[in-house]
Short mmCIF file of C-alpha atoms and ligand atoms in Angstrom, two decimals:
data_model
loop_
_atom_site.label_atom_id
_atom_site.label_comp_id
_atom_site.label_asym_id
_atom_site.label_seq_id
_atom_site.Cartn_x
_atom_site.Cartn_y
_atom_site.Cartn_z
CA UNK C 35 0.26 -0.04 0.13
CA UNK C 36 0.74 3.61 0.20
CA UNK C 37 2.31 5.35 3.25
CA UNK C 38 2.94 8.92 4.65
CA UNK C 39 5.86 7.79 6.55
CA UNK C 40 9.03 10.00 8.33
CA UNK C 41 12.71 8.57 8.43
CA UNK C 42 14.08 11.37 10.53
CA UNK C 43 12.24 14.17 12.40
CA UNK C 44 11.94 17.36 11.00
CA UNK C 45 9.71 20.02 9.13
CA UNK C 46 7.21 18.95 6.67
CA UNK C 47 10.16 17.30 4.23
CA UNK C 48 11.20 14.92 6.10
CA UNK C 49 7.27 12.95 5.03
CA UNK C 50 7.21 10.56 2.71
CA UNK C 51 4.87 9.77 0.17
CA UNK C 52 6.20 5.34 -0.54
CA UNK C 53 4.97 2.06 -1.08
CA UNK C 54 4.90 -0.25 2.55
CA UNK C 55 3.88 -3.62 2.94
CA UNK C 56 0.18 -3.75 3.67
CA UNK C 57 -0.78 -4.40 7.47
CA UNK C 58 -1.99 -8.65 8.31
CA UNK C 59 -5.12 -8.65 9.71
CA UNK C 60 -5.00 -10.55 13.38
CA UNK C 61 -7.88 -12.82 13.93
CA UNK C 62 -9.25 -9.97 16.29
CA UNK C 63 -9.10 -6.95 14.22
CA UNK C 64 -10.88 -5.51 11.29
CA UNK C 65 -8.72 -4.22 8.33
CA UNK C 66 -10.10 -1.07 7.23
CA UNK C 67 -9.58 1.54 4.14
CA UNK C 68 -8.90 4.35 4.36
CA UNK C 69 -11.23 7.30 2.78
CA UNK C 70 -9.50 9.98 5.15
CA UNK C 71 -7.57 11.01 7.96
CA UNK C 72 -8.05 14.65 9.55
CA UNK C 73 -4.82 16.15 11.20
CA UNK C 74 -4.72 17.30 14.67
CA UNK C 75 -1.84 19.43 16.41
CA UNK C 76 -0.04 16.33 17.47
CA UNK C 77 0.78 15.13 13.64
CA UNK C 78 2.94 18.52 14.21
CA UNK C 79 4.95 17.67 17.34
CA UNK C 80 5.33 14.40 16.31
CA UNK C 81 6.86 15.03 12.95
CA UNK C 82 9.33 17.53 14.54
CA UNK C 83 10.00 14.85 17.33
CA UNK C 84 8.67 13.38 20.23
CA UNK C 85 10.20 10.98 22.68
CA UNK C 86 8.77 7.65 22.70
CA UNK C 87 8.89 7.55 18.86
CA UNK C 88 10.22 4.66 17.00
CA UNK C 89 10.95 5.26 12.88
CA UNK C 90 9.94 4.84 10.72
CA UNK C 91 6.55 6.10 11.78
CA UNK C 92 3.40 6.77 9.92
CA UNK C 93 1.31 10.05 11.43
CA UNK C 94 -2.43 10.81 11.26
CA UNK C 95 -4.90 10.00 14.63
CA UNK C 96 -8.53 10.28 12.83
CA UNK C 97 -9.53 7.91 11.10
CA UNK C 98 -12.66 7.09 8.81
CA UNK C 99 -13.13 4.61 6.39
CA UNK C 100 -14.10 1.26 5.12
CA UNK C 101 -13.77 -2.38 6.66
CA UNK C 102 -12.64 -4.97 4.32
CA UNK C 103 -11.82 -7.58 6.40
CA UNK C 104 -13.21 -8.75 9.20
CA UNK C 105 -11.37 -11.06 11.57
CA UNK C 106 -12.02 -14.78 12.46
CA UNK C 107 -12.72 -13.76 15.95
CA UNK C 108 -14.56 -10.98 15.74
CA UNK C 109 -18.60 -10.39 15.33
CA UNK C 110 -20.45 -8.11 14.51
CA UNK C 111 -18.88 -6.19 11.62
CA UNK C 112 -18.89 -6.31 7.74
CA UNK C 113 -17.13 -5.94 5.06
CA UNK C 114 -18.25 -2.91 3.16
CA UNK C 115 -18.95 -1.38 6.37
CA UNK C 116 -18.34 2.41 6.80
CA UNK C 117 -16.77 3.10 10.42
CA UNK C 118 -14.55 5.16 12.43
CA UNK C 119 -11.74 4.20 14.20
CA UNK C 120 -11.55 5.65 18.01
CA UNK C 121 -7.76 7.31 17.66
CA UNK C 122 -6.47 5.90 20.45
CA UNK C 123 -4.25 2.79 21.90
CA UNK C 124 -5.07 0.92 25.51
CA UNK C 125 -4.63 -3.20 26.33
CA UNK C 126 -8.38 -3.58 27.01
CA UNK C 127 -8.08 -5.81 29.67
CA UNK C 128 -6.41 -3.89 32.37
CA UNK C 129 -7.91 -2.79 35.82
CA UNK C 130 -8.44 1.00 34.26
CA UNK C 131 -9.26 -0.45 30.92
CA UNK C 132 -11.68 -2.51 32.40
CA UNK C 133 -13.13 0.02 34.52
CA UNK C 134 -13.72 2.19 31.14
CA UNK C 135 -10.86 4.46 32.03
CA UNK C 136 -8.70 3.28 28.88
CA UNK C 137 -7.25 6.80 28.99
CA UNK C 138 -5.14 5.65 32.33
CA UNK C 139 -4.13 2.51 30.79
CA UNK C 140 -0.76 2.37 31.23
CA UNK C 141 -0.43 1.05 27.67
CA UNK C 142 -2.52 4.14 26.52
CA UNK C 143 -1.40 6.35 23.79
CA UNK C 144 -3.45 8.45 21.34
CA UNK C 145 -2.89 6.70 17.52
CA UNK C 146 -0.12 7.91 15.22
CA UNK C 147 1.63 9.14 18.82
CA UNK C 148 3.40 6.34 19.86
CA UNK C 149 1.78 3.86 17.50
CA UNK C 150 1.33 3.65 13.79
CA UNK C 151 -1.62 6.08 12.46
CA UNK C 152 -4.09 6.88 9.30
CA UNK C 153 -1.66 8.32 7.57
CA UNK C 154 -1.96 5.46 4.17
CA UNK C 155 -4.64 2.96 1.90
CA UNK C 156 -4.98 0.11 5.47
CA UNK C 157 -4.94 -0.20 8.74
CA UNK C 158 -6.42 -3.07 11.34
CA UNK C 159 -7.43 -1.89 14.28
CA UNK C 160 -9.13 -4.08 17.31
CA UNK C 161 -12.84 -4.51 17.34
CA UNK C 162 -13.38 -2.33 20.79
CA UNK C 163 -12.09 0.79 18.07
CA UNK C 164 -14.35 0.34 15.47
CA UNK C 165 -17.29 2.56 15.09
CA UNK C 166 -20.11 2.41 12.45
CA UNK C 167 -20.98 5.91 10.82
CA UNK C 168 -23.95 7.61 9.70
CA UNK C 169 -24.71 7.85 5.63
CA UNK C 170 -25.76 11.64 7.12
CA UNK C 171 -21.42 12.13 7.00
CA UNK C 172 -18.81 12.08 4.46
CA UNK C 173 -15.99 10.42 5.32
CA UNK C 174 -14.13 14.05 5.72
CA UNK C 175 -16.22 15.08 8.24
CA UNK C 176 -16.25 11.47 9.98
CA UNK C 177 -12.15 11.53 10.64
CA UNK C 178 -12.98 14.93 11.92
CA UNK C 179 -14.84 13.67 14.40
CA UNK C 180 -13.13 11.72 17.35
CA UNK C 181 -10.48 13.69 18.41
CA UNK C 182 -11.53 17.10 18.95
CA UNK C 183 -14.70 16.28 20.48
CA UNK C 184 -13.67 13.88 22.53
CA UNK C 185 -11.13 15.63 24.27
CA UNK C 186 -13.65 18.33 24.59
CA UNK C 187 -15.98 16.02 25.96
CA UNK C 188 -13.73 14.32 28.56
CA UNK C 189 -11.92 18.32 29.39
CA UNK C 190 -15.67 19.88 30.37
CA UNK C 191 -18.10 16.99 30.74
CA UNK C 192 -15.75 14.25 32.30
CA UNK C 193 -13.25 16.68 34.01
CA UNK C 194 -15.24 20.09 34.88
CA UNK C 195 -18.35 18.91 35.69
CA UNK C 196 -20.02 21.64 33.63
CA UNK C 197 -23.51 22.97 35.04
CA UNK C 198 -26.16 24.42 32.54
CA UNK C 199 -26.17 28.46 32.81
CA UNK C 200 -22.37 28.45 33.51
CA UNK C 201 -20.46 31.02 31.96
CA UNK C 202 -17.64 29.06 29.76
CA UNK C 203 -14.08 30.34 28.78
CA UNK C 204 -13.43 28.56 25.04
CA UNK C 205 -10.02 29.65 23.98
CA UNK C 206 -8.66 29.28 20.36
CA UNK C 207 -12.43 29.40 18.81
CA UNK C 208 -10.34 28.13 15.05
CA UNK C 209 -8.78 25.26 16.88
CA UNK C 210 -10.37 21.83 16.70
CA UNK C 211 -10.78 21.68 20.47
CA UNK C 212 -12.26 25.12 20.22
CA UNK C 213 -14.77 24.77 17.86
CA UNK C 214 -16.05 21.15 19.58
CA UNK C 215 -15.82 22.86 22.96
CA UNK C 216 -18.15 25.94 21.73
CA UNK C 217 -20.59 23.14 20.62
CA UNK C 218 -20.65 20.95 24.15
CA UNK C 219 -20.54 24.08 25.93
CA UNK C 220 -23.68 25.64 23.88
CA UNK C 221 -25.27 21.98 24.07
CA UNK C 222 -24.78 22.59 27.46
CA UNK C 223 -27.16 25.59 27.53
CA UNK C 224 -23.78 26.88 28.97
CA UNK C 225 -22.29 31.08 27.86
CA UNK C 226 -19.74 30.60 25.77
CA UNK C 227 -17.09 33.88 25.65
CA UNK C 228 -14.10 32.22 22.89
CA UNK C 229 -11.04 34.44 21.85
CA UNK C 230 -10.27 34.36 17.69
CA UNK C 231 -7.95 36.44 15.68
CA UNK C 232 -9.49 37.89 12.50
CA UNK C 233 -12.74 39.32 11.55
CA UNK C 234 -13.15 36.35 9.05
CA UNK C 235 -12.33 33.79 12.35
CA UNK C 236 -14.42 36.04 14.56
CA UNK C 237 -17.79 35.47 12.05
CA UNK C 238 -17.04 31.75 12.45
CA UNK C 239 -17.19 31.43 16.69
CA UNK C 240 -20.37 33.62 16.08
CA UNK C 241 -22.13 31.14 13.57
CA UNK C 242 -20.70 27.85 15.57
CA UNK C 243 -22.82 30.29 18.82
CA UNK C 244 -20.37 31.42 20.72
CA UNK C 245 -22.52 34.28 22.79
CA UNK C 246 -18.87 36.84 22.89
CA UNK C 247 -15.85 36.71 20.59
CA UNK C 248 -12.57 38.46 22.33
CA UNK C 249 -9.84 39.49 19.57
CA UNK C 250 -6.82 38.33 21.22
CA UNK C 251 -4.32 40.00 19.32
CA UNK C 252 -6.34 43.49 19.72
CA UNK C 253 -8.12 42.72 23.43
CA UNK C 254 -6.82 41.95 26.89
CA UNK C 255 -8.56 38.58 27.38
CA UNK C 256 -8.85 38.78 30.90
CA UNK C 257 -10.42 42.71 30.74
CA UNK C 258 -12.61 41.47 28.50
CA UNK C 259 -14.29 38.74 30.58
CA UNK C 260 -14.01 41.37 32.97
CA UNK C 261 -16.38 43.50 30.91
CA UNK C 262 -18.77 40.85 29.28
CA UNK C 263 -19.00 39.00 33.08
CA UNK C 264 -20.19 42.26 34.79
CA UNK C 265 -16.61 41.42 36.96
CA UNK C 266 -17.20 38.03 37.74
CA UNK C 267 -15.28 35.92 35.61
CA UNK C 268 -16.21 32.59 34.44
CA UNK C 269 -16.89 28.60 36.06
CA UNK C 270 -14.46 27.15 33.25
CA UNK C 271 -11.52 27.98 31.41
CA UNK C 272 -11.09 25.62 28.27
CA UNK C 273 -7.23 25.49 27.94
CA UNK C 274 -5.19 23.99 25.04
CA UNK C 275 -2.87 27.04 24.22
CA UNK C 276 0.18 27.19 27.01
CA UNK C 277 2.03 29.99 27.78
CA UNK C 278 0.47 32.45 25.38
CA UNK C 279 -3.17 32.70 26.95
CA UNK C 280 -2.07 31.08 30.33
CA UNK C 281 -1.89 33.84 32.90
CA UNK C 282 -4.82 35.04 31.14
CA UNK C 283 -6.90 32.15 31.18
CA UNK C 284 -6.18 32.45 35.35
CA UNK C 285 -7.13 35.76 35.55
CA UNK C 286 -10.31 35.11 33.38
CA UNK C 287 -11.82 32.42 35.92
CA UNK C 288 -13.91 33.68 39.13
CA UNK C 289 -13.49 32.67 42.84
CA UNK C 290 -14.27 28.36 43.52
CA UNK C 291 -13.81 28.30 39.27
CA UNK C 292 -11.86 25.21 37.03
CA UNK C 293 -9.80 25.63 34.73
CA UNK C 294 -9.13 22.21 32.18
CA UNK C 295 -6.38 21.94 30.41
CA UNK C 296 -5.42 19.17 27.12
CA UNK C 297 -2.21 21.38 25.34
CA UNK C 298 0.27 23.25 24.99
CA UNK C 299 0.37 24.30 21.84
CA UNK C 300 2.86 27.65 23.00
CA UNK C 301 5.12 25.05 25.03
CA UNK C 302 5.15 23.63 28.43
CA UNK C 303 6.24 25.33 30.81
CA UNK C 304 3.84 28.06 32.51
CA UNK C 305 3.95 30.29 35.59
CA UNK C 306 1.57 29.90 38.99
CA UNK C 307 0.76 32.13 41.71
CA UNK C 308 -0.13 29.80 44.43
CA UNK C 309 -0.91 32.62 46.88
CA UNK C 310 -4.00 33.83 43.41
CA UNK C 311 -4.57 29.56 43.55
CA UNK C 312 -5.59 29.19 47.60
CA UNK C 313 -7.09 32.18 48.08
CA UNK C 314 -9.25 32.01 45.07
CA UNK C 315 -9.92 28.41 45.38
CA UNK C 316 -9.18 27.74 41.55
CA UNK C 317 -8.79 24.04 40.46
CA UNK C 318 -6.59 23.37 37.68
CA UNK C 319 -7.27 20.28 35.62
CA UNK C 320 -5.09 17.26 33.17
CA UNK C 321 -7.32 15.82 30.81
CA UNK C 322 -5.84 13.90 28.36
CA UNK C 323 -8.09 12.29 25.36
CA UNK C 324 -11.31 10.19 27.05
CA UNK C 325 -13.04 7.23 27.57
CA UNK C 326 -14.31 4.92 25.04
CA UNK C 327 -17.42 5.64 26.46
CA UNK C 328 -17.64 9.10 26.22
CA UNK C 329 -16.61 8.89 23.11
CA UNK C 330 -19.81 6.61 21.95
CA UNK C 331 -21.37 9.06 24.16
CA UNK C 332 -20.42 12.30 22.28
CA UNK C 333 -20.68 10.72 18.79
CA UNK C 334 -24.65 9.76 19.58
CA UNK C 335 -24.88 13.42 19.61
CA UNK C 336 -22.92 14.08 16.17
CA UNK C 337 -24.68 11.42 14.30
CA UNK C 338 -27.86 13.02 14.92
CA UNK C 339 -26.54 16.35 13.85
CA UNK C 340 -26.56 18.19 16.78
CA UNK C 341 -22.77 18.50 17.23
CA UNK C 342 -21.01 19.46 13.51
CA UNK C 343 -18.10 18.80 12.50
CA UNK C 344 -16.32 21.07 10.30
CA UNK C 345 -13.96 20.12 7.74
CA UNK C 346 -12.04 23.49 6.47
CA UNK C 347 -10.10 21.83 3.61
CA UNK C 348 -8.70 18.15 2.25
CA UNK C 349 -5.72 17.40 0.47
CA UNK C 350 -4.72 13.93 -1.61
CA UNK C 351 -2.92 12.59 0.99
CA UNK C 352 0.28 12.37 -1.98
CA UNK C 353 0.24 16.35 -1.12
CA UNK C 354 0.97 15.68 2.82
CA UNK C 355 3.65 18.23 3.02
CA UNK C 356 1.23 21.50 1.74
CA UNK C 357 -1.16 20.22 4.14
CA UNK C 358 1.29 20.09 6.95
CA UNK C 359 2.57 23.75 5.63
CA UNK C 360 -0.15 24.79 5.34
CA UNK C 361 -1.86 23.62 9.22
CA UNK C 362 1.45 25.44 10.71
CA UNK C 363 0.33 28.88 9.47
CA UNK C 364 -2.85 28.24 10.91
CA UNK C 365 -4.97 29.76 8.65
CA UNK C 366 -7.74 26.88 8.69
CA UNK C 367 -10.59 27.26 10.55
CA UNK C 368 -11.68 23.23 11.14
CA UNK C 369 -10.02 20.62 10.24
CA UNK C 370 -7.46 19.81 7.08
CA UNK C 371 -8.32 15.92 5.78
CA UNK C 372 -5.82 14.35 3.95
CA UNK C 373 -7.87 11.62 1.13
CA UNK C 374 -5.61 8.59 0.45
ZN1 ZN Z 20 -5.08 -0.50 29.93
#
């Protein structure tokens, strides 16, 4: 089959479109012909070099496609079925996995990070990770869903425990997690404040349902939040940006508020004023992907059309270098998808 592999870490030039051996379908697996694989910032991090990644390596976490082979031990699936794959790898038999906490499994990793991903034509996956999709979603849309909607669901519902009527600040309206976070918070009848960097993105954020959009290049986030909330602050901040927004995010919280973070796009180190955390009784929570149960739950609302994946643009897999350059310019609003 054709696949894109990296043999060394670096810029887009290390992405090589080449022939590799077809994967073998184990008896407990399903073989899927990849029709679409959505990009995430993780693709860029892995390409540049993350610890534990074995080379050569295939990137790509979010996969949708068609079943071409069903292993002997697998029931309930058939050849030709349209499916998406849960973007995570876990052992499926440890105490955490069997209690439904797959993202706390010792083997847990995101597909395309420590295990090969979907920038290829064929991929084998255990049945537990295979989820049928409705005909109302095309493959590009289906591939745009799992990682970001699961991440946002686990952050807001699983970790921060949002409740109707709360005010939620979602950083980066144009990011995948931002797009999912805005829709989820509105779904839970929360008031949503978000941030964007230009007029086009601000308009799109409003279209998604955001009540207030702050231009993070022209306005100071915490000051605007203070004005919008009548000096009160927000209940929850959905963070994934890191040092560039961290202090503003903390300052935007009301006393007793919760900051939940799933990423560090602008770097791994931030400062924290302990006096501010304890006196205002803030919660700072980490969040990593989510559980299979949460994925099934959020997908239900995507499959019935309530939550919508946003596709910015699709590239042929062979043009993956252009796709990576496009992502690094941050001009997209929604997912970038690679089609083998
Ligand atoms: Zn496990």
